[in-house]
PDB file of C-alpha atoms in Angstrom:
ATOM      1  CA  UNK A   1      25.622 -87.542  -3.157  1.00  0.00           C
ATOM      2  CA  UNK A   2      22.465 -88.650  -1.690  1.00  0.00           C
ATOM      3  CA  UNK A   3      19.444 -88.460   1.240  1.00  0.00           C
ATOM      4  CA  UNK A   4      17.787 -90.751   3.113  1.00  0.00           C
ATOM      5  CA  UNK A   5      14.512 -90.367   5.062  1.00  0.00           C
ATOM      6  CA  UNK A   6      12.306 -92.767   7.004  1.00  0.00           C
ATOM      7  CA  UNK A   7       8.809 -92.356   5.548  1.00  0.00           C
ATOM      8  CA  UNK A   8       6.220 -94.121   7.634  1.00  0.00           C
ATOM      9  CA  UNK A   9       3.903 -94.899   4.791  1.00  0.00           C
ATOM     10  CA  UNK A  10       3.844 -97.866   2.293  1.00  0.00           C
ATOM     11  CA  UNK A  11       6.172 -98.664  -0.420  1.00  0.00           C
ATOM     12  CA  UNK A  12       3.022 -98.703  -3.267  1.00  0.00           C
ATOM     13  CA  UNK A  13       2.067 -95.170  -1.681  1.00  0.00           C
ATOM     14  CA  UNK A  14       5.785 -93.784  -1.968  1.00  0.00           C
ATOM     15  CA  UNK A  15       6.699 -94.692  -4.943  1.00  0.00           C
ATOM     16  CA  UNK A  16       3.337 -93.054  -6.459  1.00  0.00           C
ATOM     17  CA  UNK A  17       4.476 -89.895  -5.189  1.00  0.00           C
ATOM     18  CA  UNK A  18       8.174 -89.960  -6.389  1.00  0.00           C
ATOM     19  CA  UNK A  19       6.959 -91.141  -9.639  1.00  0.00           C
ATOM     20  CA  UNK A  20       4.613 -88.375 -10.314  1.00  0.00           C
ATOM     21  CA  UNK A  21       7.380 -85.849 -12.165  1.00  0.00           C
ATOM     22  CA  UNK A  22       5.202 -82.851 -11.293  1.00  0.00           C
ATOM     23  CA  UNK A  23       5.725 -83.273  -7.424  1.00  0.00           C
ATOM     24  CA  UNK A  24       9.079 -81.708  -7.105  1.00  0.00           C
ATOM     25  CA  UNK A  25       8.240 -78.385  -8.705  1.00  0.00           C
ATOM     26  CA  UNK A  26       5.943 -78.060  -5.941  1.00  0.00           C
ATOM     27  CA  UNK A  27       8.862 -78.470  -2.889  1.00  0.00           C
ATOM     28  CA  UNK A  28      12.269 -77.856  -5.351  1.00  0.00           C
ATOM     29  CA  UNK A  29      13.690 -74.570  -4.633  1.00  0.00           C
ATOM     30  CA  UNK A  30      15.005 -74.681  -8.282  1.00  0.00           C
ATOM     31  CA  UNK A  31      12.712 -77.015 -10.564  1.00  0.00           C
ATOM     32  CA  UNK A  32       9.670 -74.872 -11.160  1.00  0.00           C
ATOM     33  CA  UNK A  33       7.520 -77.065 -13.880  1.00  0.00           C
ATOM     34  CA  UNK A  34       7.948 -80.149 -15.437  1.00  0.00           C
ATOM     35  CA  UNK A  35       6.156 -81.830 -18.247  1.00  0.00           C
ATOM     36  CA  UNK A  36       5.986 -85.568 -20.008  1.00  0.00           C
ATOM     37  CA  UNK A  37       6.874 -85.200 -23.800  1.00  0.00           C
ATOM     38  CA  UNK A  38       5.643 -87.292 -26.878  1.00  0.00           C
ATOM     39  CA  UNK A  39       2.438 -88.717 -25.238  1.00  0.00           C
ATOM     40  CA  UNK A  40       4.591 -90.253 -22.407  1.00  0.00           C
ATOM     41  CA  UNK A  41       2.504 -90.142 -18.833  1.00  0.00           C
ATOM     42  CA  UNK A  42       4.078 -91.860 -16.702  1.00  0.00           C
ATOM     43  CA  UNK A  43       7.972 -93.579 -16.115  1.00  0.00           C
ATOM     44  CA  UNK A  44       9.260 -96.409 -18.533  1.00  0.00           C
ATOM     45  CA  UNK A  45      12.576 -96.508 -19.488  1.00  0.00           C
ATOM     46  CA  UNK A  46      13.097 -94.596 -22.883  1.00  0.00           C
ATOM     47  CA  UNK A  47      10.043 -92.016 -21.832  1.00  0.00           C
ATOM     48  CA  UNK A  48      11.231 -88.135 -21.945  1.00  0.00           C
ATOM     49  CA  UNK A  49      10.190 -85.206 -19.717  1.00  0.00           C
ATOM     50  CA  UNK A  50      11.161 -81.584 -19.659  1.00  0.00           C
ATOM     51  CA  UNK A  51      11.878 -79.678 -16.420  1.00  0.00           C
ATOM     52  CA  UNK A  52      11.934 -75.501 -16.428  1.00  0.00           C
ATOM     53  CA  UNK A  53      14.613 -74.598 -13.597  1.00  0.00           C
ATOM     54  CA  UNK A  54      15.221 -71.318 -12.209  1.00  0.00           C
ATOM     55  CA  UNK A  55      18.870 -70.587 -10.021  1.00  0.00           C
ATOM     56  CA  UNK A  56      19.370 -66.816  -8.621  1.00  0.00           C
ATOM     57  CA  UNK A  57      23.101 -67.208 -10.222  1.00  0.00           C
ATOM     58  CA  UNK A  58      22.201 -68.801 -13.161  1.00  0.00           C
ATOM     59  CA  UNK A  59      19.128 -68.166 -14.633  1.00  0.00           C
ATOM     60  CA  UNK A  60      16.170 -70.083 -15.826  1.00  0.00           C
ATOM     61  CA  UNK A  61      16.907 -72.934 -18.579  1.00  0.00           C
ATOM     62  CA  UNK A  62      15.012 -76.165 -19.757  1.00  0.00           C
ATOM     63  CA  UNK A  63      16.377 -80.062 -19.663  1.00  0.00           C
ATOM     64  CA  UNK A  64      15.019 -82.818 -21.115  1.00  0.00           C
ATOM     65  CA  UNK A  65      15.357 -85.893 -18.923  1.00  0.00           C
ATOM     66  CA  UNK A  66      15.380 -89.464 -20.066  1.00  0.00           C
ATOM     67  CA  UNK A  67      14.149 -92.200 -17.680  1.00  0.00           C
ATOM     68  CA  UNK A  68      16.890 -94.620 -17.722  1.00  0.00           C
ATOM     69  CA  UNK A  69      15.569 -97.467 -15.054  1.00  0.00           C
ATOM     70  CA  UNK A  70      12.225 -98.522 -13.761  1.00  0.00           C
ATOM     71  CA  UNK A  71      11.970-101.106 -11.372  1.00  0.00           C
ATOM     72  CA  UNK A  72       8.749-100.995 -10.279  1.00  0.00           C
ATOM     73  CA  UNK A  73       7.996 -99.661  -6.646  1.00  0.00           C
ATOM     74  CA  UNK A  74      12.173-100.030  -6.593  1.00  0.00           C
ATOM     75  CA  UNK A  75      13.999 -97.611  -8.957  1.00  0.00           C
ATOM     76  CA  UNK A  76      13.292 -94.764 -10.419  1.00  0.00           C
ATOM     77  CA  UNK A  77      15.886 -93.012 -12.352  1.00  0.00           C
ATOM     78  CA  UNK A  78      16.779 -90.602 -14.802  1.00  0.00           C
ATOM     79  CA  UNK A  79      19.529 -88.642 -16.760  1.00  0.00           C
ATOM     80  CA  UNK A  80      19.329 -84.902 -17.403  1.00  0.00           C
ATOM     81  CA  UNK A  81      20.228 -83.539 -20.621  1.00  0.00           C
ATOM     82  CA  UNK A  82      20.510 -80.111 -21.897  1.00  0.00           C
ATOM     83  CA  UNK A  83      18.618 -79.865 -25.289  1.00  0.00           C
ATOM     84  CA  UNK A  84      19.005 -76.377 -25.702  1.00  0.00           C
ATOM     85  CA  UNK A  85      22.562 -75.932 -25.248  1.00  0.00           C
ATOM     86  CA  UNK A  86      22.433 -73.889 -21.971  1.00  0.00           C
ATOM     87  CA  UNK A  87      26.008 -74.977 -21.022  1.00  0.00           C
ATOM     88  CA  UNK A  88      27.682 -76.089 -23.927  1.00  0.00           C
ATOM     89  CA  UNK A  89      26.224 -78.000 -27.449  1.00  0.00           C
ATOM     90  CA  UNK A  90      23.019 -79.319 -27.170  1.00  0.00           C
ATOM     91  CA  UNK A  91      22.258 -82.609 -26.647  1.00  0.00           C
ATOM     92  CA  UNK A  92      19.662 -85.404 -26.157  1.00  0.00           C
ATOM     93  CA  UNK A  93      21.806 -88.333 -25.279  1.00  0.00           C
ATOM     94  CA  UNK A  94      21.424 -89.504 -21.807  1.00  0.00           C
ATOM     95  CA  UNK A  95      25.671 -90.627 -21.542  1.00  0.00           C
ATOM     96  CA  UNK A  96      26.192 -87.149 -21.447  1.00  0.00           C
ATOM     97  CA  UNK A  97      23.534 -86.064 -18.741  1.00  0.00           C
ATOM     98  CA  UNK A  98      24.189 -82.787 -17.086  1.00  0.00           C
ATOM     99  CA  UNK A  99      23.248 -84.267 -13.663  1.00  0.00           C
ATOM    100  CA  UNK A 100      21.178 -88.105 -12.704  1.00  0.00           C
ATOM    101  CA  UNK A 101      18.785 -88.055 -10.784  1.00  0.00           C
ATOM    102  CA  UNK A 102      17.570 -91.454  -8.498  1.00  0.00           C
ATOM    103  CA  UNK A 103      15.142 -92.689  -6.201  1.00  0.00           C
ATOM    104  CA  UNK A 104      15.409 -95.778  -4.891  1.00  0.00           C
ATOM    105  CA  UNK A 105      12.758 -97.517  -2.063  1.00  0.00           C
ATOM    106  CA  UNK A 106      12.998-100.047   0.601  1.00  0.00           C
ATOM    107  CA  UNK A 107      10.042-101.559   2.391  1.00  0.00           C
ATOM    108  CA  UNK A 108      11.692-100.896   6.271  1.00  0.00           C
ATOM    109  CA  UNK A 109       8.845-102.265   9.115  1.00  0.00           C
ATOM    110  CA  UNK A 110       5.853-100.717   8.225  1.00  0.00           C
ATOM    111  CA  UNK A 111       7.176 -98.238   6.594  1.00  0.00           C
ATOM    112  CA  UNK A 112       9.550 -97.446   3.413  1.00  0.00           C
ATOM    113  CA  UNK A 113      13.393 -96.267   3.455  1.00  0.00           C
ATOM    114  CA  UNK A 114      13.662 -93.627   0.699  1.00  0.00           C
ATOM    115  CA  UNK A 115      16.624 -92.665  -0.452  1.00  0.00           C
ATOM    116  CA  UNK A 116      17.402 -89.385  -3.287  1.00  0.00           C
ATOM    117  CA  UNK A 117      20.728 -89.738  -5.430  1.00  0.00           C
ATOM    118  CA  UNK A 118      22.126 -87.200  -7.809  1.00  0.00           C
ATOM    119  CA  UNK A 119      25.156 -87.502  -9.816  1.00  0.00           C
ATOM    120  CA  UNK A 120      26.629 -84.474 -11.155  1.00  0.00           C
ATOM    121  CA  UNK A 121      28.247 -84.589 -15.176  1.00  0.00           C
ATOM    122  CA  UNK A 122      29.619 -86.120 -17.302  1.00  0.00           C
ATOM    123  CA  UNK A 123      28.282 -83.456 -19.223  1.00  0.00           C
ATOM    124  CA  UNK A 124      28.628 -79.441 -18.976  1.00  0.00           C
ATOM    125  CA  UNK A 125      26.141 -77.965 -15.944  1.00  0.00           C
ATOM    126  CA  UNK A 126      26.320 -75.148 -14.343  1.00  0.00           C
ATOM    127  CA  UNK A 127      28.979 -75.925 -11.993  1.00  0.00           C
ATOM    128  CA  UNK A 128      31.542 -75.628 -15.056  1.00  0.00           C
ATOM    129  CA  UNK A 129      30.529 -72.614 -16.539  1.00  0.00           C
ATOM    130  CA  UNK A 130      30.846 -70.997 -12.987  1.00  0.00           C
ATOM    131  CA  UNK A 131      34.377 -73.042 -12.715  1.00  0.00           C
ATOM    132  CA  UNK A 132      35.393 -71.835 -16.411  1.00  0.00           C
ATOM    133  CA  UNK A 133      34.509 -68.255 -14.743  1.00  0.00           C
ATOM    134  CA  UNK A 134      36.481 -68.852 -11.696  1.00  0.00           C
ATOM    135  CA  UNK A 135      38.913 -71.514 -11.605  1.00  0.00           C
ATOM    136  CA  UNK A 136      40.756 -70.450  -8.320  1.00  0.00           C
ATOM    137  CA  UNK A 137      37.339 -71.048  -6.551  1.00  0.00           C
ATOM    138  CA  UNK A 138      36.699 -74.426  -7.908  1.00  0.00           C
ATOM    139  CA  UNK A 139      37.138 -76.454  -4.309  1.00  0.00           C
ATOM    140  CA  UNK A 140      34.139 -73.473  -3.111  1.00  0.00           C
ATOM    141  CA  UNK A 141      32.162 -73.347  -5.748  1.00  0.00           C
ATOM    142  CA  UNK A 142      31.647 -77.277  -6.083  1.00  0.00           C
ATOM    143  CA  UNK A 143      31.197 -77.373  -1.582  1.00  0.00           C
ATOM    144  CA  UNK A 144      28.636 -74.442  -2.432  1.00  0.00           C
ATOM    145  CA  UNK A 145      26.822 -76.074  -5.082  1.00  0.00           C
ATOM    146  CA  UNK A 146      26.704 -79.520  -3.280  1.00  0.00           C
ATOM    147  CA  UNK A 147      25.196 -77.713  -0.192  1.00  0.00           C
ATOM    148  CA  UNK A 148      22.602 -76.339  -2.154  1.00  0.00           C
ATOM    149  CA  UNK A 149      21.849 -79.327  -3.929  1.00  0.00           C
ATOM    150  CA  UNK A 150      21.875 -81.673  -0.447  1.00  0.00           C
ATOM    151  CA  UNK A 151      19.294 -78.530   1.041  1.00  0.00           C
ATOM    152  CA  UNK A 152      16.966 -79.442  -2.486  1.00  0.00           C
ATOM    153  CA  UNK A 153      16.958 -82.961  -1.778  1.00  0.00           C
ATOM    154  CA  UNK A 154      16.362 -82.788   2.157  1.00  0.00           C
ATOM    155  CA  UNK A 155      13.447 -80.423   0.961  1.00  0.00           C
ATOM    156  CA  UNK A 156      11.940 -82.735  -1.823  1.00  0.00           C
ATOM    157  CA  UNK A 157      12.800 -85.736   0.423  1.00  0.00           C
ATOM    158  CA  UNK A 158      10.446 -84.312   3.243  1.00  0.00           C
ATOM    159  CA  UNK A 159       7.772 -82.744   1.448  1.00  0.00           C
ATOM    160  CA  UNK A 160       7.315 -86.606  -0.033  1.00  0.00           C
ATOM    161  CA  UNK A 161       7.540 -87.792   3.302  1.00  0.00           C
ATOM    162  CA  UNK A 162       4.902 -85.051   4.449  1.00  0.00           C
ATOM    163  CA  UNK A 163       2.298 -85.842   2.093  1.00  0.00           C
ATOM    164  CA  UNK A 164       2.860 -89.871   2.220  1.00  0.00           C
ATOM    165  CA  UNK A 165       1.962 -89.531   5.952  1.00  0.00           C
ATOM    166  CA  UNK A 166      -1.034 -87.679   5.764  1.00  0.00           C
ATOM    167  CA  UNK A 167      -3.387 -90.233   4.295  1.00  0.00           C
ATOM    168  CA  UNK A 168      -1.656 -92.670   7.231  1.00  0.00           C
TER     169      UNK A 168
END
């Protein structure tokens, strides 16, 4: 799944803001902090961050994300993992992320073409505990879940756009 917006700001000043891992605990309806680990402070592949999320149906819980590809003022991506075993047995390895996560940027006129992508899995979330619980509302709860996710991005996807544009 993914969102596009038109931001009318350029690339270099985009891609500081989706690169600053703090910025979507401000506008996520779910991530509420996020923090660099082991000295990293800012994205290169290998570098580790952990995000505190909060979901009325689910609780709070921590991930530790790995950034998986840089490309500078291009890519930005990352795989969540659950290190403390929140949905299943813990884990730190990024092949069996709970969710990735992706900006990608696209100098378009003046202006830049940014585009949010999540993938959801291969590894246990949230989605299959609540399936486990419920398995004759699968095709509802994944359509619920998606729309919720979609309304996060839309939200993180304008509040970037927002606050790209002011400095303009």
């Amino acid at each position: 799944m993914h969102c596009d917006v038109r931001v009318e700001a350029p690339v270099s000043r985009v891609w500081e803001l989706v690169t600053d891992i703090r910025l979507p605990a401000r506008i996520s309806p779910e991530l509420q902090r996020v923090a660099w680990l082991d000295g990293a402070d800012r994205p290169v592949v290998g570098a580790r961050f952990e995000g505190y999320n909060h979901h009325p149906q689910l609780g709070e819980w921590r991930t530790v994300s790995h950034v998986v590809e840089v490309d500078e003022q291009r890519v930005f991506a990352w795989g969540v993992t659950d290190a403390d075993g929140r949905f299943g047995v813990p884990t730190l390895d990024p092949a069996k992320s709970l969710a990735s996560w992706r900006y990608e940027l696209e100098a378009e006129g003046g202006g830049t073409r940014l585009r949010q992508s999540a993938l959801i899995g291969p590894g246990r979330n949230g989605i299959t505990l609540t399936i486990e619980r419920r398995p004759d509302r699968e095709e509802e709860i994944i359509a619920f879940r998606v729309k919720e996710l979609r309304a996060g991005m839309e939200a993180t996807l304008g509040g970037i756009k927002a606050l790209a544009e002011e400095g303009r």
